[in-house]
CSV table of C-alpha atoms and ligand atoms in Angstrom, one decimal:
chain,number,residue,atom,x,y,z
Y,113,MET,CA,85.8,58.7,86.6
Y,114,GLU,CA,87.5,56.4,89.1
Y,115,PHE,CA,88.3,57.5,92.6
Y,116,ARG,CA,92.0,56.8,93.3
Y,117,LEU,CA,94.0,57.2,96.5
Y,118,TYR,CA,97.7,56.7,97.2
Y,119,ASP,CA,98.2,54.0,99.8
Y,120,THR,CA,101.5,54.3,101.8
Y,121,LEU,CA,101.5,50.5,102.4
Y,122,GLY,CA,101.1,49.5,98.7
Y,123,ARG,CA,103.2,52.5,97.7
Y,124,GLU,CA,100.9,53.2,94.8
Y,125,LYS,CA,97.6,54.9,93.8
Y,126,ARG,CA,94.7,52.4,93.9
Y,127,THR,CA,91.0,52.7,93.0
Y,128,PHE,CA,89.2,53.3,96.2
Y,129,VAL,CA,86.6,50.6,96.9
Y,130,PRO,CA,85.0,50.9,100.3
Y,131,LEU,CA,84.4,47.8,102.4
Y,132,ASP,CA,80.8,48.9,102.7
Y,133,ALA,CA,79.5,51.8,100.5
Y,134,LYS,CA,76.8,52.4,103.1
Y,135,ASP,CA,79.3,52.8,105.9
Y,136,VAL,CA,82.6,54.2,104.7
Y,137,ARG,CA,85.0,54.4,107.6
Y,138,MET,CA,88.1,56.7,108.2
Y,139,TYR,CA,90.3,57.2,111.2
Y,140,VAL,CA,92.8,60.0,111.6
Y,141,CYS,CA,95.2,60.5,114.5
Y,142,GLY,CA,94.3,63.6,116.4
Y,143,PRO,CA,96.0,66.0,118.7
Y,144,THR,CA,97.7,65.4,122.0
Y,145,VAL,CA,96.1,68.2,124.1
Y,146,TYR,CA,98.7,70.1,126.1
Y,147,ASP,CA,99.4,73.2,124.1
Y,148,PHE,CA,98.1,75.4,121.2
Y,149,ALA,CA,98.2,73.5,117.9
Y,150,HIS,CA,100.7,74.9,115.4
Y,151,ILE,CA,100.1,75.4,111.7
Y,152,GLY,CA,101.8,72.1,110.9
Y,153,ASN,CA,99.1,70.4,113.0
Y,154,ALA,CA,96.5,72.1,110.9
Y,155,ARG,CA,97.7,70.3,107.8
Y,156,PRO,CA,96.2,66.8,108.5
Y,157,VAL,CA,93.1,68.4,109.9
Y,158,ILE,CA,92.4,70.4,106.7
Y,159,VAL,CA,93.6,67.6,104.3
Y,160,PHE,CA,91.4,64.9,105.8
Y,161,ASP,CA,88.5,67.4,106.1
Y,162,VAL,CA,88.6,67.7,102.3
Y,163,LEU,CA,88.7,63.9,102.0
Y,164,PHE,CA,85.7,63.7,104.5
Y,165,ARG,CA,83.8,66.2,102.4
Y,166,LEU,CA,84.6,64.4,99.2
Y,167,LEU,CA,83.5,61.0,100.6
Y,168,ARG,CA,80.3,62.6,101.8
Y,169,HIS,CA,79.7,64.0,98.4
Y,170,LEU,CA,80.3,60.6,96.8
Y,171,TYR,CA,78.6,58.2,99.2
Y,172,GLY,CA,76.1,60.5,101.1
Y,173,ALA,CA,76.7,62.3,104.4
Y,174,ALA,CA,74.9,59.6,106.3
Y,175,HIS,CA,77.2,56.9,105.0
Y,176,VAL,CA,80.6,58.2,106.0
Y,177,LYS,CA,82.0,57.8,109.5
Y,178,TYR,CA,85.1,59.9,110.4
Y,179,VAL,CA,86.8,59.3,113.7
Y,180,ARG,CA,89.6,61.6,115.0
Y,181,ASN,CA,90.8,60.9,118.5
Y,182,ILE,CA,91.9,63.2,121.3
Y,183,THR,CA,95.0,62.0,123.2
Y,184,ASP,CA,94.4,63.1,126.7
Y,185,VAL,CA,97.0,60.9,128.5
Y,186,ASP,CA,100.6,61.6,127.9
Y,187,ASP,CA,103.8,62.6,129.6
Y,188,LYS,CA,103.8,66.0,127.9
Y,189,ILE,CA,100.3,66.7,129.4
Y,190,ASN,CA,101.5,65.7,132.9
Y,191,ASP,CA,104.6,67.9,132.6
Y,192,ARG,CA,102.5,70.9,131.4
Y,193,ALA,CA,99.9,70.5,134.2
Y,194,ALA,CA,102.6,70.2,136.9
Y,195,ARG,CA,104.4,73.3,135.5
Y,196,ASP,CA,101.4,75.6,134.8
Y,197,LEU,CA,99.1,74.6,137.7
Y,198,PRO,CA,101.4,73.6,140.6
Y,199,GLY,CA,98.8,74.6,143.2
Y,200,LEU,CA,96.3,71.9,142.1
Y,201,PRO,CA,96.4,68.2,142.6
Y,202,LEU,CA,98.0,66.7,139.5
Y,203,ASN,CA,94.8,64.9,138.2
Y,204,GLU,CA,92.8,68.1,138.5
Y,205,ALA,CA,95.5,70.1,136.8
Y,206,ILE,CA,95.6,67.6,134.0
Y,207,ARG,CA,91.9,67.8,133.5
Y,208,LYS,CA,92.1,71.6,133.3
Y,209,VAL,CA,94.9,71.4,130.7
Y,210,THR,CA,93.2,68.9,128.5
Y,211,GLU,CA,89.8,70.6,128.6
Y,212,GLU,CA,91.2,74.0,127.8
Y,213,THR,CA,93.5,72.8,125.1
Y,214,GLY,CA,90.7,70.7,123.6
Y,215,ARG,CA,88.4,73.7,123.5
Y,216,GLN,CA,91.1,75.8,121.9
Y,217,PHE,CA,91.8,73.1,119.3
Y,218,HIS,CA,88.1,73.1,118.4
Y,219,ALA,CA,87.9,76.8,118.1
Y,220,ASP,CA,91.0,76.8,115.8
Y,221,VAL,CA,89.9,74.1,113.5
Y,222,ASP,CA,86.3,75.3,113.3
Y,223,ALA,CA,87.7,78.6,112.1
Y,224,LEU,CA,89.6,76.7,109.4
Y,225,GLY,CA,86.3,75.6,108.0
Y,226,CYS,CA,86.7,72.0,109.1
Y,227,LEU,CA,83.7,69.9,109.9
Y,228,ARG,CA,83.7,68.1,113.2
Y,229,PRO,CA,84.4,64.4,112.8
Y,230,THR,CA,81.5,62.0,113.4
Y,231,VAL,CA,83.2,60.8,116.6
Y,232,GLU,CA,86.0,62.4,118.6
Y,233,PRO,CA,86.9,59.7,121.1
Y,234,ARG,CA,89.2,60.5,124.1
Y,235,ALA,CA,91.9,58.0,125.0
Y,236,THR,CA,91.0,58.0,128.7
Y,237,GLU,CA,87.5,56.8,127.9
Y,238,HIS,CA,88.7,53.7,126.1
Y,239,ILE,CA,91.0,52.1,128.7
Y,240,GLY,CA,88.8,49.0,128.8
Y,241,GLU,CA,89.3,48.4,125.1
Y,242,MET,CA,93.0,48.9,125.4
Y,243,ARG,CA,93.2,46.4,128.2
Y,244,GLU,CA,91.3,43.9,126.1
Y,245,ILE,CA,93.6,44.3,123.2
Y,246,ILE,CA,96.6,44.0,125.4
Y,247,GLU,CA,95.3,40.8,127.0
Y,248,ARG,CA,94.6,39.3,123.6
Y,249,LEU,CA,98.1,40.1,122.6
Y,250,VAL,CA,99.6,38.5,125.7
Y,251,ALA,CA,97.4,35.4,125.2
Y,252,GLY,CA,98.4,35.1,121.6
Y,253,GLY,CA,102.1,35.2,122.5
Y,254,PHE,CA,102.8,38.6,120.8
Y,255,ALA,CA,103.3,40.5,124.1
Y,256,TYR,CA,104.6,39.7,127.6
Y,257,VAL,CA,104.5,41.2,131.1
Y,258,ALA,CA,107.8,42.3,132.7
Y,259,GLU,CA,108.2,44.5,135.8
Y,260,ASP,CA,104.7,45.9,135.7
Y,261,HIS,CA,105.1,46.7,132.0
Y,262,VAL,CA,103.5,45.0,129.0
Y,263,LEU,CA,105.7,44.9,125.9
Y,264,PHE,CA,104.9,44.0,122.4
Y,265,SER,CA,107.4,41.9,120.5
Y,266,PRO,CA,107.8,42.6,116.8
Y,267,GLN,CA,110.0,39.5,116.5
Y,268,ALA,CA,107.2,37.3,117.9
Y,269,MET,CA,104.9,38.8,115.3
Y,270,ASN,CA,107.2,38.1,112.4
Y,271,ALA,CA,107.9,34.6,113.7
Y,272,ALA,CA,104.2,33.8,113.7
Y,273,ASP,CA,103.2,31.6,110.7
Y,274,SER,CA,100.5,33.2,108.5
Y,275,GLY,CA,97.6,35.5,108.1
Y,276,LEU,CA,99.4,38.5,109.6
Y,277,PRO,CA,101.2,41.4,107.9
Y,278,ARG,CA,105.0,41.6,108.3
Y,279,TYR,CA,106.2,44.0,111.0
Y,280,GLY,CA,108.0,46.8,109.0
Y,281,ALA,CA,105.9,46.5,105.9
Y,282,LEU,CA,104.1,49.9,106.3
Y,283,SER,CA,107.3,51.9,106.9
Y,284,ASN,CA,109.2,49.7,104.4
Y,285,ARG,CA,111.9,48.7,107.0
Y,286,SER,CA,113.4,45.3,107.7
Y,287,LEU,CA,113.0,44.1,111.3
Y,288,ASP,CA,116.5,42.5,111.1
Y,289,GLU,CA,118.0,45.9,110.3
Y,290,MET,CA,116.0,47.5,113.0
Y,291,VAL,CA,117.3,44.9,115.5
Y,292,ALA,CA,120.8,45.4,114.3
Y,293,GLY,CA,120.6,49.2,114.4
Y,294,ALA,CA,118.7,49.6,117.7
Y,295,ARG,CA,120.3,51.1,120.8
Y,296,VAL,CA,122.1,48.7,123.1
Y,297,ASP,CA,121.2,50.4,126.3
Y,298,VAL,CA,117.5,49.4,126.2
Y,299,ALA,CA,115.4,49.2,129.3
Y,300,PRO,CA,116.3,46.0,131.3
Y,301,TYR,CA,112.7,44.7,131.3
Y,302,LYS,CA,112.7,44.4,127.4
Y,303,LYS,CA,113.5,41.0,125.9
Y,304,GLY,CA,114.2,42.4,122.5
Y,305,ASN,CA,115.6,45.9,121.7
Y,306,THR,CA,112.7,46.7,119.3
Y,307,ASP,CA,110.0,45.7,121.8
Y,308,PHE,CA,107.6,48.6,122.5
Y,309,VAL,CA,105.4,49.5,125.4
Y,310,LEU,CA,101.7,48.6,125.5
Y,311,TRP,CA,101.3,49.4,129.2
Y,312,LYS,CA,103.5,50.9,131.9
Y,313,PRO,CA,103.4,51.8,135.6
Y,314,SER,CA,102.3,55.2,136.6
Y,315,LYS,CA,104.4,57.3,139.0
Y,316,PRO,CA,102.7,58.2,142.3
Y,317,GLY,CA,100.1,61.0,141.7
Y,318,GLU,CA,99.9,60.4,138.0
Y,319,PRO,CA,96.7,59.2,136.3
Y,320,SER,CA,96.4,55.4,136.5
Y,321,TRP,CA,93.9,52.7,135.8
Y,322,PRO,CA,93.6,49.0,136.8
Y,323,SER,CA,96.2,47.1,134.7
Y,324,PRO,CA,95.6,44.2,132.3
Y,325,ALA,CA,95.6,40.7,133.8
Y,326,GLY,CA,98.9,39.7,135.4
Y,327,ILE,CA,99.8,43.1,136.8
Y,328,ALA,CA,98.7,44.0,140.3
Y,329,ALA,CA,99.7,47.7,140.3
Y,330,HIS,CA,97.7,50.4,138.5
Y,331,GLY,CA,99.2,51.8,135.3
Y,332,ARG,CA,98.6,53.6,132.1
Y,333,PRO,CA,98.6,52.8,128.4
Y,334,GLY,CA,101.3,53.4,125.8
Y,335,TRP,CA,100.4,55.9,123.0
Y,336,HIS,CA,100.2,53.4,120.1
Y,337,VAL,CA,97.6,51.1,121.7
Y,338,GLU,CA,95.3,54.0,122.3
Y,339,CYS,CA,94.6,54.5,118.6
Y,340,SER,CA,94.2,50.7,118.0
Y,341,ALA,CA,91.6,50.7,120.8
Y,342,MET,CA,89.7,53.7,119.6
Y,343,ALA,CA,89.7,52.7,116.0
Y,344,TRP,CA,88.5,49.2,117.0
Y,345,LYS,CA,85.7,50.6,119.2
Y,346,HIS,CA,84.3,53.0,116.6
Y,347,LEU,CA,85.2,51.5,113.2
Y,348,GLY,CA,85.7,47.8,113.8
Y,349,GLU,CA,88.7,45.5,113.3
Y,350,HIS,CA,89.2,46.4,109.7
Y,351,PHE,CA,88.1,49.7,108.0
Y,352,ASP,CA,88.8,51.8,104.9
Y,353,ILE,CA,91.2,54.7,105.5
Y,354,HIS,CA,93.7,55.5,108.2
Y,355,GLY,CA,95.5,58.9,108.1
Y,356,GLY,CA,97.9,61.2,109.7
Y,357,GLY,CA,101.2,63.1,109.1
Y,358,ILE,CA,104.1,61.4,107.5
Y,359,ASP,CA,106.1,61.4,110.7
Y,360,LEU,CA,103.5,59.0,112.2
Y,361,VAL,CA,104.3,56.2,109.8
Y,362,PHE,CA,107.0,54.9,112.0
Y,363,PRO,CA,106.7,53.9,114.8
Y,364,HIS,CA,103.2,55.0,115.5
Y,365,HIS,CA,101.3,53.5,112.6
Y,366,GLU,CA,103.6,50.5,112.2
Y,367,ASN,CA,102.8,49.7,115.8
Y,368,GLU,CA,99.1,50.3,115.4
Y,369,VAL,CA,99.0,47.8,112.5
Y,370,ALA,CA,101.0,45.3,114.6
Y,371,GLN,CA,98.7,45.5,117.6
Y,372,THR,CA,95.4,45.4,115.7
Y,373,CYS,CA,96.3,42.7,113.3
Y,374,CYS,CA,97.8,40.5,116.0
Y,375,ALA,CA,95.0,41.0,118.4
Y,376,PHE,CA,92.3,40.2,115.9
Y,377,HIS,CA,94.2,37.8,113.6
Y,378,ARG,CA,93.8,40.0,110.6
Y,379,GLU,CA,95.9,40.6,107.5
Y,380,ARG,CA,95.0,44.3,107.4
Y,381,MET,CA,93.9,47.1,109.7
Y,382,ALA,CA,93.0,49.8,107.1
Y,383,ASN,CA,92.8,49.3,103.4
Y,384,TYR,CA,94.3,52.7,102.6
Y,385,TRP,CA,97.1,54.4,104.7
Y,386,MET,CA,97.3,58.0,103.9
Y,387,HIS,CA,100.0,60.5,105.0
Y,388,ASN,CA,100.4,64.2,104.6
Y,389,GLY,CA,103.8,65.7,103.9
Y,390,PHE,CA,105.4,68.1,106.3
Y,391,LEU,CA,105.0,71.9,106.6
Y,392,GLN,CA,107.9,74.2,107.0
Y,393,VAL,CA,107.9,78.0,107.5
Y,394,GLU,CA,109.7,80.4,105.1
Y,395,SER,CA,111.9,77.4,103.9
Y,396,GLU,CA,112.9,76.5,107.5
Y,397,LYS,CA,111.9,73.6,109.7
Y,398,MET,CA,109.4,75.1,112.3
Y,399,SER,CA,110.8,75.0,115.8
Y,400,LYS,CA,110.5,77.0,119.0
Y,401,SER,CA,114.3,77.6,119.1
Y,402,LEU,CA,114.3,79.1,115.6
Y,403,GLY,CA,111.5,81.5,116.6
Y,404,ASN,CA,109.4,80.6,113.6
Y,405,PHE,CA,106.9,78.4,115.4
Y,406,VAL,CA,103.4,79.7,114.6
Y,407,THR,CA,100.2,78.6,116.2
Y,408,ILE,CA,96.9,78.4,114.3
Y,409,HIS,CA,95.6,80.8,117.0
Y,410,GLU,CA,98.2,83.5,116.2
Y,411,LEU,CA,97.6,83.2,112.5
Y,412,LEU,CA,93.9,83.6,113.0
Y,413,ALA,CA,94.4,86.9,114.6
Y,414,ASP,CA,95.8,88.2,111.2
Y,415,TRP,CA,94.0,86.1,108.6
Y,416,PRO,CA,90.5,84.7,108.1
Y,417,GLY,CA,90.6,80.9,108.6
Y,418,GLU,CA,89.6,80.3,105.0
Y,419,VAL,CA,92.7,82.1,103.8
Y,420,LEU,CA,94.8,79.6,105.8
Y,421,ARG,CA,92.7,76.8,104.4
Y,422,LEU,CA,93.2,77.9,100.8
Y,423,ASN,CA,96.9,78.4,101.4
Y,424,MET,CA,97.2,74.9,102.7
Y,425,LEU,CA,95.3,73.3,99.8
Y,426,LYS,CA,97.4,75.1,97.1
Y,427,THR,CA,100.0,72.3,97.6
Y,428,HIS,CA,99.3,68.6,97.1
Y,429,TYR,CA,98.9,66.9,100.4
Y,430,ARG,CA,101.8,64.5,99.9
Y,431,SER,CA,104.3,67.2,99.0
Y,432,PRO,CA,106.2,69.2,101.5
Y,433,ILE,CA,104.7,72.7,101.9
Y,434,ASP,CA,106.6,75.9,102.4
Y,435,TRP,CA,104.4,78.3,104.4
Y,436,THR,CA,105.2,81.9,103.4
Y,437,MET,CA,103.8,85.3,104.0
Y,438,LYS,CA,103.9,86.0,100.2
Y,439,SER,CA,101.7,82.9,99.5
Y,440,LEU,CA,99.3,83.9,102.3
Y,441,GLU,CA,98.9,87.4,100.8
Y,442,GLU,CA,98.1,85.8,97.4
Y,443,SER,CA,95.6,83.4,99.0
Y,444,ALA,CA,93.9,86.4,100.7
Y,445,LYS,CA,93.6,88.2,97.4
Y,446,THR,CA,92.2,85.1,95.7
Y,447,LEU,CA,89.5,84.6,98.4
Y,448,ASP,CA,88.6,88.3,98.3
Y,449,ASP,CA,87.9,88.0,94.6
Y,450,TRP,CA,86.0,84.7,95.0
Y,451,TYR,CA,83.9,86.1,97.8
Y,452,ARG,CA,83.0,89.1,95.7
Y,453,ALA,CA,82.1,87.0,92.7
Y,454,ALA,CA,80.4,83.9,94.2
Y,455,ALA,CA,79.5,84.3,97.9
Y,456,ASP,CA,76.0,85.7,97.3
Y,457,VAL,CA,75.3,83.5,94.2
Y,458,ALA,CA,73.0,80.5,94.5
Y,459,PRO,CA,75.5,77.6,94.4
Y,460,GLY,CA,75.2,75.2,91.5
Y,461,LYS,CA,76.5,71.6,91.3
Y,462,PRO,CA,80.3,71.4,91.9
Y,463,ALA,CA,82.0,71.4,88.5
Y,464,SER,CA,83.5,68.2,87.1
Y,465,SER,CA,86.6,70.2,86.4
Y,466,VAL,CA,87.0,70.6,90.2
Y,467,VAL,CA,85.8,67.2,91.3
Y,468,GLU,CA,87.8,65.1,88.9
Y,469,PRO,CA,91.3,66.3,90.1
Y,470,LEU,CA,90.0,65.6,93.7
Y,471,LEU,CA,89.2,62.0,92.6
Y,472,ASP,CA,92.8,61.7,91.5
Y,473,ASP,CA,94.3,61.3,95.0
Y,474,LEU,CA,93.0,64.7,96.2
Y,475,ASN,CA,94.8,66.9,93.7
Y,476,THR,CA,93.8,70.2,95.3
Y,477,PRO,CA,96.3,72.4,93.3
Y,478,LEU,CA,94.6,71.2,90.1
Y,479,ALA,CA,91.2,71.7,91.5
Y,480,ILE,CA,92.1,75.2,92.6
Y,481,ALA,CA,93.4,76.0,89.1
Y,482,ALA,CA,90.0,74.9,87.8
Y,483,LEU,CA,88.3,77.2,90.3
Y,484,HIS,CA,90.2,80.1,88.7
Y,485,GLY,CA,88.9,79.0,85.3
Y,486,LEU,CA,85.3,79.0,86.6
Y,487,ARG,CA,85.7,82.5,87.9
Y,488,GLY,CA,85.3,83.9,84.4
Y,489,SER,CA,82.9,81.3,83.0
Y,490,ASP,CA,80.4,79.9,85.5
Y,491,VAL,CA,80.1,81.6,88.9
Y,492,SER,CA,77.3,79.4,90.0
Y,493,ALA,CA,79.5,76.3,89.5
Y,494,LEU,CA,82.3,78.3,91.2
Y,495,ALA,CA,80.1,78.8,94.2
Y,496,GLY,CA,79.0,75.1,94.4
Y,497,SER,CA,82.6,73.9,94.0
Y,498,LEU,CA,84.0,76.3,96.6
Y,499,ARG,CA,81.4,75.1,99.1
Y,500,LEU,CA,82.3,71.5,98.4
Y,501,LEU,CA,85.9,72.4,99.4
Y,502,GLY,CA,84.7,74.1,102.6
Y,503,PHE,CA,84.8,77.7,101.5
Y,504,LEU,CA,82.2,80.5,101.4
Y,505,SER,CA,80.9,80.0,104.9
Y,506,GLU,CA,80.1,83.8,105.1
Y,507,SER,CA,78.2,86.2,102.9
Y,508,ALA,CA,80.2,88.8,100.8
Y,509,ALA,CA,79.2,91.5,103.3
Y,510,GLN,CA,80.3,89.5,106.3
Y,511,TRP,CA,83.6,88.8,104.7
Y,512,GLU,CA,84.2,92.4,103.9
Y,513,GLY,CA,83.0,93.5,107.3
Y,514,ARG,CA,85.4,91.1,109.0
Y,515,LYS,CA,88.3,92.4,107.0
Y,516,GLN,CA,87.4,95.9,108.0
Y,517,GLN,CA,87.2,94.9,111.6
Y,518,ALA,CA,90.5,93.1,111.5
Y,519,SER,CA,92.2,96.1,110.0
Y,520,GLY,CA,90.7,98.4,112.6
Y,521,VAL,CA,89.0,100.5,110.0
Y,522,ASP,CA,85.9,102.3,111.2
Y,523,ALA,CA,83.3,101.9,108.5
Y,524,LYS,CA,81.2,104.8,109.6
Y,525,GLU,CA,84.1,107.1,109.6
Y,526,VAL,CA,85.1,105.9,106.1
Y,527,GLU,CA,81.5,106.5,104.8
Y,528,ARG,CA,81.6,110.0,106.4
Y,529,LEU,CA,84.9,110.9,104.7
Y,530,ILE,CA,83.6,109.6,101.4
Y,531,SER,CA,80.5,111.8,101.5
Y,532,GLU,CA,82.7,114.8,102.4
Y,533,ARG,CA,84.9,114.0,99.4
Y,534,THR,CA,81.9,113.6,97.1
Y,535,ALA,CA,80.7,117.0,98.3
Y,536,ALA,CA,84.2,118.5,97.6
Y,537,ARG,CA,84.2,117.0,94.1
Y,538,THR,CA,80.7,118.4,93.4
Y,539,ARG,CA,81.9,121.9,94.3
Y,540,LYS,CA,85.1,121.2,92.3
Y,541,ASP,CA,87.4,121.5,95.3
Y,542,PHE,CA,89.9,119.0,94.0
Y,543,ALA,CA,92.6,119.8,96.5
Y,544,GLU,CA,90.2,118.8,99.3
Y,545,SER,CA,89.0,115.7,97.5
Y,546,ASP,CA,92.6,114.6,97.0
Y,547,ARG,CA,93.4,115.3,100.6
Y,548,ILE,CA,90.5,113.0,101.7
Y,549,ARG,CA,91.5,110.3,99.3
Y,550,ASP,CA,95.1,110.4,100.7
Y,551,LEU,CA,93.8,110.3,104.2
Y,552,LEU,CA,91.7,107.2,103.4
Y,553,ALA,CA,94.7,105.6,101.7
Y,554,ALA,CA,96.7,106.2,104.9
Y,555,MET,CA,94.0,104.4,106.8
Y,556,GLY,CA,94.4,101.4,104.5
Y,557,VAL,CA,91.2,102.1,102.5
Y,558,ALA,CA,91.2,102.0,98.7
Y,559,ILE,CA,88.4,103.8,96.9
Y,560,LYS,CA,87.0,103.4,93.4
Y,561,ASP,CA,84.9,105.9,91.6
Y,562,SER,CA,82.4,104.8,89.0
Y,563,LYS,CA,79.1,106.2,87.5
Y,564,GLN,CA,77.2,104.5,90.3
Y,565,GLY,CA,79.2,106.3,93.0
Y,566,THR,CA,82.2,105.6,95.1
Y,567,THR,CA,82.9,102.2,96.6
Y,568,TRP,CA,85.7,101.3,99.0
Y,569,GLU,CA,87.5,98.3,100.4
Y,570,VAL,CA,90.2,97.6,102.9
Y,571,ALA,CA,93.5,97.2,101.0
Y,572,ARG,CA,95.4,94.2,102.5
H,152,LIG,P1,101.5,65.8,117.1
H,152,LIG,O1,100.7,66.7,118.0
H,152,LIG,O2,102.9,66.2,117.0
H,152,LIG,O3,101.3,64.3,117.4
H,152,LIG,O4,100.9,66.0,115.7
H,152,LIG,C1,99.5,66.0,115.4
H,152,LIG,C2,99.4,65.8,113.9
H,152,LIG,O5,100.0,66.9,113.2
H,152,LIG,C3,100.0,64.5,113.3
H,152,LIG,O6,99.2,64.0,112.3
H,152,LIG,C4,101.4,65.0,112.8
H,152,LIG,O7,101.8,64.2,111.8
H,152,LIG,C5,101.0,66.3,112.2
H,152,LIG,N1,102.1,67.3,112.1
H,152,LIG,C6,102.9,67.7,113.1
H,152,LIG,N2,103.9,68.6,112.7
H,152,LIG,C7,103.6,68.7,111.4
H,152,LIG,C8,104.2,69.5,110.3
H,152,LIG,N3,105.2,70.4,110.6
H,152,LIG,N4,103.7,69.4,109.1
H,152,LIG,C9,102.6,68.6,108.8
H,152,LIG,N5,102.0,67.9,109.7
H,152,LIG,C10,102.5,67.9,111.0
H,153,LIG,ZN1,97.2,57.4,116.2
């Protein structure tokens, strides 16, 4: 079966052919580290983790390189550091904010069952590569220096003769329309109203680095050039897959393509551009003002990470997803059942009924339907398939124990009550045995009597 992926640039599904099957390369835009990541941010992390796992399955773990950056220079980081840690010098406060947020991000996405990428480059460690790209762009006539800024000119790019993509091709926009529709009150140092920043001056006290040639003052990079630099350093001028959320197509990814292709005189930056759809909560756009803004951290207090993961993968990655409590509850029940059936079983090969939908542009809803089918027919293939998708990281007992812990149920106390109830039943004191059953139910514990004895579980 062919492996096909939808490419945002070509606007179609295409057979995936890696540039080098021994070195398959993927870049995904990572977090800007200034605050807890929300559940929308978890979507690209989970989706591209599934793709990473599938690529490893197909090409071998040693032959896939996954790069996801950490943006640790940004106005939002500076603002947060100044607000939360006013007693510290700004640079120290920034370091604290980025380190703590980065740690929190790792804890969150580890709990979601995501593998760490092969490389997690930090923007501030790639300033040299950014300067080099910027200098190449200025030398090539695609960018210019003005008032201590360096600006990229999309118009210069589209006026260049050949061998370059057209600015606007990825986001399917026409540069002429962008020019016509742009704001008129653009910054005075910009020659064209669609020109974007590659480098800018830092305010006093803000992080700053030696600027590209032609600028005496220290400054800092624009956001888009960070990703061009990190992708270049770790994956080369041209690689296989570039991913992120749909909101990044324009301007972020359009500008990344422009920078990289113009700096290295290339027709392409990545062969496949992949974008996940947006997540909304209970049918509403997630926002702090609506009060429906949920962090991964908050959700993890109530749900195991694998429940969040399954809930995310029930929807195809390109469709919008409506994140609801009802769906979470269903996902939790499904995983409880899969854990009971398959967590302690020796995993077999992932079933082709699960792998084949994944090969069709990561059709996870269809793969999950196939998992339900395996539940009744082949639990060893179910176990192997679930592991391929990043589930079953715990034993059945650990899973059950965690549920009990999360619910605050004291397992020892439950066992004691159950043996009291068994004793009451033996002496035919049914009033007492019913009383104990009701007491357990009030504690959130469901019991089941069988010939082998009484078993119990925490009812969600
Ligand atoms: P940001 O921190 O806003 O740059 O976002 C980090 C990643 O999360 C990017 O790939 C965004 O496209 C993605 N993202 C942000 N909000 C959502 C959302 N509501 N649904 C899906 N993806 C999102
Ligand atoms: Zn990026």
